[in-house]
């Protein structure tokens, strides 16, 4: 099972939109896929119209007791592990368990033969949970809005990866919410986009992505021929190709 984390310490950069759409494209390509909603805001579950079971709690999650809580989606090959309100304290719980950055890897060990791909929709922070995510993931995909603060968050992620002595090749960034009419976006992309760590696919700022909140479906379902659906599919193909080279 390949673990692909959609992670950024910054909020609102498009992590959930990306996780939801990539999970759909991954499943559509025939791979058995699990989308794990690690953010207590529960947006990924919301987009797939799935509510968590009340009995699910971070205690079960941390014990790796996942199977009873995994739910099917409306789509072939795609399951979802919903979040729970108690996940807001996952960091504290990880600290209480000894503060190791290797706990999350163990959490997913029990389902490693059940899925080909596990996609994590991560909450926006830079904590012990983030360290666990970076260690557990085979690939950490980070959306970067082409602006100063998003680039700063990206630089901090590279620093954290180095601190954890994790191979930088695990990281892949892409430009998210791109508006080429803005000089700052174009200039930032020309300055940083050539770095190997950046994927070539950009996800533009598009109304169809925002409307996912109304349709509660991946864009490839609500607007199959839209530029948004095509952009996410291209991003998925690029991520998958890169993950095969690792
Ligand atoms: N490519 C896009 N085009 C237009 N709107 C987008 C795009 N990507 C995301 N959005 C919108 O931007 C907002 C933030 O997106 P999203 O929830 O995916 O970000 P996030 O990084 O997961 O946020 P958080 O850190 O709060 O979890 C949402 O309203 C979403 O609909
Ligand atoms: Mg999110």
Tab-separated table of C-alpha atoms and ligand atoms in Angstrom:
chain	number	residue	atom	x	y	z
A	1	UNK	CA	0.000	0.000	0.000
A	2	UNK	CA	1.374	3.359	-1.039
A	3	UNK	CA	0.616	6.197	1.377
A	4	UNK	CA	0.197	9.621	-0.218
A	5	UNK	CA	-0.306	12.481	2.255
A	6	UNK	CA	-1.798	15.759	1.093
A	7	UNK	CA	-0.193	18.037	3.615
A	8	UNK	CA	0.592	21.683	4.315
A	9	UNK	CA	1.010	23.574	7.551
A	10	UNK	CA	-1.026	26.342	5.939
A	11	UNK	CA	-4.795	26.353	5.991
A	12	UNK	CA	-7.007	26.872	2.967
A	13	UNK	CA	-4.430	25.979	0.298
A	14	UNK	CA	-6.565	23.273	-1.329
A	15	UNK	CA	-5.497	20.116	0.556
A	16	UNK	CA	-8.990	18.698	0.920
A	17	UNK	CA	-10.076	19.576	-2.624
A	18	UNK	CA	-6.921	17.818	-3.819
A	19	UNK	CA	-7.299	14.738	-1.592
A	20	UNK	CA	-10.943	14.280	-2.597
A	21	UNK	CA	-10.292	14.622	-6.324
A	22	UNK	CA	-7.083	12.587	-6.388
A	23	UNK	CA	-8.695	9.756	-4.421
A	24	UNK	CA	-11.463	9.622	-7.016
A	25	UNK	CA	-9.005	9.629	-9.931
A	26	UNK	CA	-6.886	6.978	-8.253
A	27	UNK	CA	-9.899	4.704	-7.721
A	28	UNK	CA	-11.126	5.364	-11.257
A	29	UNK	CA	-7.776	4.145	-12.584
A	30	UNK	CA	-8.621	0.762	-11.035
A	31	UNK	CA	-6.582	0.916	-7.831
A	32	UNK	CA	-8.276	0.009	-4.584
A	33	UNK	CA	-8.129	3.265	-2.688
A	34	UNK	CA	-8.790	4.457	0.837
A	35	UNK	CA	-9.189	8.155	1.607
A	36	UNK	CA	-8.477	8.865	5.255
A	37	UNK	CA	-9.910	12.100	6.623
A	38	UNK	CA	-7.500	13.103	9.369
A	39	UNK	CA	-8.879	16.592	9.824
A	40	UNK	CA	-11.542	16.916	12.562
A	41	UNK	CA	-13.244	19.542	10.363
A	42	UNK	CA	-14.428	16.506	8.365
A	43	UNK	CA	-14.504	18.214	4.972
A	44	UNK	CA	-13.357	15.162	2.971
A	45	UNK	CA	-16.140	13.056	4.497
A	46	UNK	CA	-18.581	15.889	3.805
A	47	UNK	CA	-17.675	15.946	0.110
A	48	UNK	CA	-18.341	12.191	-0.086
A	49	UNK	CA	-21.547	12.506	1.960
A	50	UNK	CA	-20.217	10.245	4.701
A	51	UNK	CA	-20.697	10.852	8.406
A	52	UNK	CA	-18.459	9.195	10.976
A	53	UNK	CA	-19.829	6.576	13.321
A	54	UNK	CA	-20.239	8.009	16.810
A	55	UNK	CA	-18.343	5.070	18.262
A	56	UNK	CA	-15.205	5.997	16.292
A	57	UNK	CA	-12.732	7.849	18.459
A	58	UNK	CA	-9.051	8.710	18.182
A	59	UNK	CA	-8.363	5.905	20.692
A	60	UNK	CA	-9.528	3.268	18.177
A	61	UNK	CA	-7.651	5.079	15.438
A	62	UNK	CA	-4.378	5.110	17.346
A	63	UNK	CA	-4.790	1.410	18.175
A	64	UNK	CA	-5.052	0.740	14.438
A	65	UNK	CA	-8.607	-0.526	14.876
A	66	UNK	CA	-9.724	0.930	11.534
A	67	UNK	CA	-11.636	-1.750	9.612
A	68	UNK	CA	-14.969	-1.431	11.522
A	69	UNK	CA	-15.050	2.293	10.785
A	70	UNK	CA	-14.163	2.294	7.083
A	71	UNK	CA	-17.138	3.141	4.873
A	72	UNK	CA	-17.809	2.513	1.205
A	73	UNK	CA	-18.402	5.505	-1.088
A	74	UNK	CA	-20.758	5.749	-4.080
A	75	UNK	CA	-17.781	4.918	-6.309
A	76	UNK	CA	-16.051	1.675	-7.267
A	77	UNK	CA	-12.679	0.948	-5.610
A	78	UNK	CA	-13.032	3.884	-3.223
A	79	UNK	CA	-13.536	3.660	0.550
A	80	UNK	CA	-13.315	6.408	3.135
A	81	UNK	CA	-12.223	6.443	6.747
A	82	UNK	CA	-14.111	9.383	8.263
A	83	UNK	CA	-12.602	11.620	10.887
A	84	UNK	CA	-13.956	12.179	14.386
A	85	UNK	CA	-14.216	15.305	16.527
A	86	UNK	CA	-11.721	13.704	18.931
A	87	UNK	CA	-9.040	13.909	16.216
A	88	UNK	CA	-8.550	17.549	17.189
A	89	UNK	CA	-6.426	16.209	20.047
A	90	UNK	CA	-4.456	13.641	18.061
A	91	UNK	CA	-1.301	15.595	18.800
A	92	UNK	CA	-1.796	15.465	22.545
A	93	UNK	CA	-2.634	11.751	22.329
A	94	UNK	CA	0.559	11.117	20.359
A	95	UNK	CA	2.569	13.044	22.965
A	96	UNK	CA	0.937	10.930	25.695
A	97	UNK	CA	1.965	7.769	23.878
A	98	UNK	CA	5.616	8.748	24.169
A	99	UNK	CA	6.016	11.484	21.579
A	100	UNK	CA	7.289	9.220	18.815
A	101	UNK	CA	7.068	10.305	15.173
A	102	UNK	CA	6.653	6.655	14.110
A	103	UNK	CA	3.237	5.868	15.607
A	104	UNK	CA	1.128	6.667	12.549
A	105	UNK	CA	3.021	4.166	10.410
A	106	UNK	CA	1.932	1.458	12.875
A	107	UNK	CA	-1.690	2.687	12.768
A	108	UNK	CA	-1.945	1.884	9.065
A	109	UNK	CA	0.072	-1.357	9.173
A	110	UNK	CA	-3.076	-3.467	9.711
A	111	UNK	CA	-4.711	-2.370	6.430
A	112	UNK	CA	-1.621	-2.408	4.248
A	113	UNK	CA	-2.760	-5.466	2.299
A	114	UNK	CA	-6.325	-4.187	1.856
A	115	UNK	CA	-5.621	-1.172	-0.368
A	116	UNK	CA	-3.160	-0.263	-3.093
A	117	UNK	CA	-3.250	3.423	-2.246
A	118	UNK	CA	-4.035	5.324	0.951
A	119	UNK	CA	-4.577	9.061	0.570
A	120	UNK	CA	-4.439	11.212	3.696
A	121	UNK	CA	-6.290	14.514	3.940
A	122	UNK	CA	-4.243	16.217	6.641
A	123	UNK	CA	-5.138	19.056	9.009
A	124	UNK	CA	-3.227	22.339	8.711
A	125	UNK	CA	-0.574	22.384	11.389
A	126	UNK	CA	3.073	21.665	12.049
A	127	UNK	CA	3.127	19.439	15.099
A	128	UNK	CA	4.014	15.926	16.202
A	129	UNK	CA	1.124	14.703	14.051
A	130	UNK	CA	2.740	16.369	11.031
A	131	UNK	CA	6.019	14.591	11.832
A	132	UNK	CA	4.137	11.296	12.027
A	133	UNK	CA	2.496	12.024	8.680
A	134	UNK	CA	5.810	12.804	6.990
A	135	UNK	CA	7.371	9.589	8.324
A	136	UNK	CA	4.371	7.359	7.531
A	137	UNK	CA	3.872	8.655	3.986
A	138	UNK	CA	5.651	7.312	0.929
A	139	UNK	CA	4.991	10.664	-0.679
A	140	UNK	CA	4.033	14.027	0.817
A	141	UNK	CA	2.196	16.179	-1.691
A	142	UNK	CA	1.928	19.822	-0.718
A	143	UNK	CA	-0.269	22.425	-2.423
A	144	UNK	CA	1.423	25.823	-2.675
A	145	UNK	CA	-0.513	28.984	-3.532
A	146	UNK	CA	1.978	31.103	-5.514
A	147	UNK	CA	2.282	33.759	-2.809
A	148	UNK	CA	4.925	34.622	-0.236
A	149	UNK	CA	3.384	32.950	2.819
A	150	UNK	CA	2.617	29.708	1.029
A	151	UNK	CA	6.216	29.554	-0.229
A	152	UNK	CA	7.343	30.168	3.353
A	153	UNK	CA	5.228	27.230	4.557
A	154	UNK	CA	6.773	25.099	1.814
A	155	UNK	CA	10.307	26.090	2.911
A	156	UNK	CA	9.397	25.155	6.497
A	157	UNK	CA	8.191	21.749	5.314
A	158	UNK	CA	11.529	21.118	3.588
A	159	UNK	CA	13.287	22.094	6.831
A	160	UNK	CA	11.102	19.754	8.888
A	161	UNK	CA	11.732	16.914	6.439
A	162	UNK	CA	15.479	17.448	6.808
A	163	UNK	CA	15.157	17.564	10.600
A	164	UNK	CA	13.378	14.200	10.517
A	165	UNK	CA	16.167	12.850	8.266
A	166	UNK	CA	13.603	11.873	5.667
A	167	UNK	CA	14.604	11.771	2.007
A	168	UNK	CA	13.551	15.059	0.366
A	169	UNK	CA	12.550	13.076	-2.729
A	170	UNK	CA	9.431	12.089	-0.804
A	171	UNK	CA	8.200	15.681	-1.117
A	172	UNK	CA	6.294	16.923	-4.130
A	173	UNK	CA	4.835	20.415	-4.353
A	174	UNK	CA	2.392	21.815	-6.844
A	175	UNK	CA	0.914	25.256	-7.404
A	176	UNK	CA	-2.668	25.452	-6.196
A	177	UNK	CA	-5.434	28.048	-6.585
A	178	UNK	CA	-3.429	29.636	-9.390
A	179	UNK	CA	-4.644	32.858	-10.950
A	180	UNK	CA	-2.294	33.686	-13.831
A	181	UNK	CA	-3.834	37.166	-14.129
A	182	UNK	CA	-2.007	38.060	-10.931
A	183	UNK	CA	1.601	39.127	-11.449
A	184	UNK	CA	2.629	37.702	-8.126
A	185	UNK	CA	1.338	34.249	-9.098
A	186	UNK	CA	3.165	34.237	-12.458
A	187	UNK	CA	6.368	35.613	-10.944
A	188	UNK	CA	6.372	33.132	-8.057
A	189	UNK	CA	5.773	30.234	-10.441
A	190	UNK	CA	8.647	31.313	-12.727
A	191	UNK	CA	10.943	31.682	-9.728
A	192	UNK	CA	10.198	28.382	-7.963
A	193	UNK	CA	8.414	26.180	-10.493
A	194	UNK	CA	11.611	24.887	-12.132
A	195	UNK	CA	12.805	23.236	-8.924
A	196	UNK	CA	12.648	19.454	-9.221
A	197	UNK	CA	10.481	19.236	-6.134
A	198	UNK	CA	7.671	21.028	-8.004
A	199	UNK	CA	5.340	19.036	-10.201
A	200	UNK	CA	4.559	20.647	-13.532
A	201	UNK	CA	0.761	20.450	-13.178
A	202	UNK	CA	-0.941	23.546	-11.783
A	203	UNK	CA	-4.417	23.599	-10.292
A	204	UNK	CA	-6.033	26.878	-11.314
A	205	UNK	CA	-8.531	28.710	-9.158
A	206	UNK	CA	-11.797	27.532	-10.696
A	207	UNK	CA	-15.443	27.918	-9.730
A	208	UNK	CA	-16.116	24.215	-10.374
A	209	UNK	CA	-13.830	23.329	-7.464
A	210	UNK	CA	-15.645	25.721	-5.145
A	211	UNK	CA	-18.960	24.245	-6.258
A	212	UNK	CA	-17.898	20.848	-4.893
A	213	UNK	CA	-19.363	22.165	-1.646
A	214	UNK	CA	-22.771	22.320	-3.316
A	215	UNK	CA	-22.614	19.101	-5.359
A	216	UNK	CA	-20.736	17.132	-2.694
A	217	UNK	CA	-18.958	15.104	-5.378
A	218	UNK	CA	-15.493	15.097	-6.950
A	219	UNK	CA	-15.307	17.495	-9.919
A	220	UNK	CA	-14.796	14.553	-12.276
A	221	UNK	CA	-18.357	13.507	-11.363
A	222	UNK	CA	-20.109	16.894	-11.179
A	223	UNK	CA	-18.255	18.423	-14.148
A	224	UNK	CA	-16.482	15.580	-15.978
A	225	UNK	CA	-15.143	17.552	-18.939
A	226	UNK	CA	-14.303	20.720	-17.006
A	227	UNK	CA	-10.771	22.156	-16.886
A	228	UNK	CA	-10.844	21.431	-13.125
A	229	UNK	CA	-11.504	17.715	-13.644
A	230	UNK	CA	-8.800	17.535	-16.313
A	231	UNK	CA	-6.287	19.388	-14.126
A	232	UNK	CA	-6.797	17.026	-11.179
A	233	UNK	CA	-6.529	13.997	-13.422
A	234	UNK	CA	-3.271	15.317	-14.867
A	235	UNK	CA	-2.021	15.985	-11.334
A	236	UNK	CA	-2.921	12.468	-10.261
A	237	UNK	CA	-1.076	10.928	-13.240
A	238	UNK	CA	1.999	13.015	-12.493
A	239	UNK	CA	1.951	12.113	-8.795
A	240	UNK	CA	1.541	8.422	-9.576
A	241	UNK	CA	4.410	8.501	-12.090
A	242	UNK	CA	6.653	10.212	-9.556
A	243	UNK	CA	5.678	7.790	-6.791
A	244	UNK	CA	6.730	4.880	-9.024
A	245	UNK	CA	10.216	6.408	-9.337
A	246	UNK	CA	10.779	6.492	-5.563
B	1	LIG	N1	-8.602	25.043	-7.308
B	1	LIG	C1	-9.518	25.709	-6.599
B	1	LIG	N2	-10.290	26.663	-7.191
B	1	LIG	C2	-11.216	27.364	-6.497
B	1	LIG	N3	-11.464	27.172	-5.207
B	1	LIG	C3	-10.720	26.239	-4.563
B	1	LIG	C4	-9.714	25.463	-5.215
B	1	LIG	N4	-9.162	24.633	-4.307
B	1	LIG	C5	-9.787	24.870	-3.155
B	1	LIG	N5	-10.722	25.833	-3.295
B	1	LIG	C6	-11.605	26.422	-2.272
B	1	LIG	O1	-10.762	27.038	-1.290
B	1	LIG	C7	-11.216	26.739	0.008
B	1	LIG	C8	-10.138	25.959	0.754
B	1	LIG	O2	-9.939	24.718	0.064
B	1	LIG	P1	-9.675	23.378	0.872
B	1	LIG	O3	-10.706	23.186	1.911
B	1	LIG	O4	-9.469	22.301	-0.116
B	1	LIG	O5	-8.292	23.784	1.559
B	1	LIG	P2	-7.538	23.076	2.763
B	1	LIG	O6	-6.096	23.314	2.555
B	1	LIG	O7	-7.991	21.665	2.880
B	1	LIG	O8	-8.095	23.909	4.002
B	1	LIG	P3	-7.907	23.518	5.557
B	1	LIG	O9	-6.494	23.863	5.877
B	1	LIG	O10	-8.910	24.379	6.259
B	1	LIG	O11	-8.190	22.051	5.692
B	1	LIG	C9	-12.523	25.964	-0.153
B	1	LIG	O12	-13.586	26.864	-0.086
B	1	LIG	C10	-12.411	25.363	-1.545
B	1	LIG	O13	-13.660	25.197	-2.130
B	2	LIG	MG1	-8.806	20.604	4.505
